[in-house]
């Protein structure tokens, strides 16, 4: 399954939401969710977690370009090739990180777009950043089983712009992709955003500095009374969960919703590129 997280106007929290979604995705013996940074403008994860020199999208692109790792794609449910080029982040999330600069990232994202079958061996949460027409990101978006479009809910212009791109969302849906919207910090009701864009709001992403810091690998201390109580309750009741953080709780609800979506009606091999 390919789950694309992206924006059509800026990138309001795309990487944060994609990271949270992959971090809380249910993991099983044959299901290891992998976060793939495929933002042609450059990635953030390597800088967040100080991963210079680690395997990532560059090594993956070189490998699939040469065809040396493509045999691993056939391993059912194992993400063999992605795990080989991924890095384990704190907390256990596996991530394939992109270079931090656009001139490096754009080339390897294009290489991935031409060997996109490597994303199909398990659950891939793909951070596409801002998707532009005719780009490698647009091609990867067209291949997704699920597309989550993020908008800044306090910006009426972004919501309007997404509504003006209705033909892009419709083309994806007609091609078998499940399409939904994630609204960050909305001052408009979800029903109103859905009515304007024509697509359901799957997530209302809260403002959660502690959760964002956790995903960036930063040390933090809950400061507010509510956060202190949540952290205390979390530590006493279930040390393994991160759902006391509103951002992670929202991501888990989104993951559960996406996992319960019906299968795409269009055969995966017959999907055509959508010009986003």
CSV table of C-alpha atoms in Angstrom, one decimal, residues 3-129:
chain,number,residue,atom,x,y,z
A,3,UNK,CA,-0.1,6.3,1.2
A,4,UNK,CA,0.9,9.7,-0.2
A,5,UNK,CA,0.9,12.8,2.1
A,6,UNK,CA,1.2,16.0,0.2
A,7,UNK,CA,0.1,19.6,-0.4
A,8,UNK,CA,-0.8,21.4,-3.6
A,9,UNK,CA,0.0,24.8,-2.1
A,10,UNK,CA,3.0,25.1,0.1
A,11,UNK,CA,3.6,22.2,2.5
A,12,UNK,CA,1.8,22.9,5.8
A,13,UNK,CA,3.0,20.2,8.1
A,14,UNK,CA,3.3,17.5,5.4
A,15,UNK,CA,6.5,15.9,6.8
A,16,UNK,CA,5.2,16.1,10.4
A,17,UNK,CA,1.9,14.4,9.6
A,18,UNK,CA,3.6,11.8,7.4
A,19,UNK,CA,6.1,11.0,10.1
A,20,UNK,CA,3.3,10.7,12.7
A,21,UNK,CA,1.2,8.5,10.5
A,22,UNK,CA,4.1,6.1,9.8
A,23,UNK,CA,5.1,6.1,13.5
A,24,UNK,CA,1.7,5.0,14.8
A,25,UNK,CA,0.8,2.7,11.9
A,26,UNK,CA,0.0,-0.9,13.2
A,27,UNK,CA,3.2,-3.1,12.9
A,28,UNK,CA,3.0,-6.8,12.6
A,29,UNK,CA,5.2,-9.8,11.8
A,30,UNK,CA,4.7,-9.2,8.0
A,31,UNK,CA,4.0,-5.4,8.1
A,32,UNK,CA,6.7,-2.9,8.8
A,33,UNK,CA,5.6,0.6,7.9
A,34,UNK,CA,8.3,2.6,6.2
A,35,UNK,CA,8.4,6.4,5.8
A,36,UNK,CA,9.8,7.5,2.5
A,37,UNK,CA,10.8,11.1,2.0
A,38,UNK,CA,10.2,11.9,-1.6
A,39,UNK,CA,10.0,15.7,-1.5
A,40,UNK,CA,11.9,17.0,-4.5
A,41,UNK,CA,12.5,20.3,-2.7
A,42,UNK,CA,14.6,18.5,-0.1
A,43,UNK,CA,14.0,16.4,3.1
A,44,UNK,CA,14.0,17.3,6.7
A,45,UNK,CA,14.4,14.0,8.5
A,46,UNK,CA,18.2,13.7,8.1
A,47,UNK,CA,18.7,17.2,9.6
A,48,UNK,CA,16.1,16.5,12.4
A,49,UNK,CA,17.8,13.3,13.5
A,50,UNK,CA,21.5,14.1,12.5
A,51,UNK,CA,21.7,11.2,9.9
A,52,UNK,CA,24.4,12.5,7.6
A,53,UNK,CA,26.1,9.7,5.8
A,54,UNK,CA,23.4,7.1,6.5
A,55,UNK,CA,21.6,5.1,3.8
A,56,UNK,CA,18.6,6.8,2.3
A,57,UNK,CA,16.9,7.8,-0.9
A,58,UNK,CA,20.3,8.4,-2.7
A,59,UNK,CA,21.5,4.8,-2.0
A,60,UNK,CA,18.0,3.5,-2.9
A,61,UNK,CA,17.9,5.4,-6.2
A,62,UNK,CA,21.4,4.1,-7.1
A,63,UNK,CA,20.4,0.6,-6.3
A,64,UNK,CA,17.2,0.4,-8.2
A,65,UNK,CA,18.7,2.3,-11.1
A,66,UNK,CA,21.3,-0.4,-11.3
A,67,UNK,CA,18.7,-3.1,-10.7
A,68,UNK,CA,20.7,-4.7,-7.9
A,69,UNK,CA,18.0,-4.7,-5.3
A,70,UNK,CA,14.8,-5.2,-7.4
A,71,UNK,CA,14.7,-8.9,-6.6
A,72,UNK,CA,13.8,-7.9,-3.0
A,73,UNK,CA,10.7,-6.2,-4.2
A,74,UNK,CA,9.1,-9.7,-4.7
A,75,UNK,CA,9.3,-10.6,-1.0
A,76,UNK,CA,5.7,-10.4,0.1
A,77,UNK,CA,5.0,-7.9,2.9
A,78,UNK,CA,8.6,-7.4,3.9
A,79,UNK,CA,9.6,-4.1,2.4
A,80,UNK,CA,13.0,-5.8,1.7
A,81,UNK,CA,14.5,-3.1,-0.5
A,82,UNK,CA,13.2,-0.2,1.5
A,83,UNK,CA,14.4,-1.7,4.8
A,84,UNK,CA,17.8,-2.2,3.3
A,85,UNK,CA,18.1,1.5,2.6
A,86,UNK,CA,16.2,2.8,5.6
A,87,UNK,CA,17.3,4.1,8.9
A,88,UNK,CA,15.7,3.2,12.2
A,89,UNK,CA,14.7,6.4,14.0
A,90,UNK,CA,14.2,6.7,17.8
A,91,UNK,CA,11.1,4.8,18.7
A,92,UNK,CA,11.6,2.2,15.9
A,93,UNK,CA,10.2,4.0,12.9
A,94,UNK,CA,12.0,3.0,9.7
A,95,UNK,CA,12.6,5.9,7.3
A,96,UNK,CA,14.2,6.4,3.9
A,97,UNK,CA,15.5,9.9,4.1
A,98,UNK,CA,16.0,12.4,1.2
A,99,UNK,CA,18.9,14.8,0.7
A,100,UNK,CA,18.3,18.2,2.3
A,101,UNK,CA,18.8,20.3,-0.9
A,102,UNK,CA,16.5,20.5,-3.9
A,103,UNK,CA,19.3,20.0,-6.5
A,104,UNK,CA,20.2,16.6,-4.9
A,105,UNK,CA,16.7,15.5,-3.9
A,106,UNK,CA,15.0,16.2,-7.2
A,107,UNK,CA,17.2,13.8,-9.1
A,108,UNK,CA,16.7,10.9,-6.7
A,109,UNK,CA,13.0,11.4,-6.4
A,110,UNK,CA,12.8,11.2,-10.3
A,111,UNK,CA,14.8,8.0,-10.1
A,112,UNK,CA,12.3,6.6,-7.6
A,113,UNK,CA,9.4,7.6,-9.8
A,114,UNK,CA,10.8,5.4,-12.5
A,115,UNK,CA,11.2,2.4,-10.1
A,116,UNK,CA,8.1,2.9,-8.0
A,117,UNK,CA,7.5,-0.8,-7.6
A,118,UNK,CA,9.9,-0.7,-4.7
A,119,UNK,CA,7.1,1.1,-2.7
A,120,UNK,CA,4.6,-1.8,-3.2
A,121,UNK,CA,6.0,-4.5,-0.9
A,122,UNK,CA,4.4,-3.3,2.3
A,123,UNK,CA,3.0,-0.1,3.8
A,124,UNK,CA,4.8,2.9,2.5
A,125,UNK,CA,4.0,6.4,3.8
A,126,UNK,CA,5.4,8.7,1.2
A,127,UNK,CA,6.1,12.3,2.0
A,128,UNK,CA,5.8,14.2,-1.3
A,129,UNK,CA,5.9,17.7,0.1
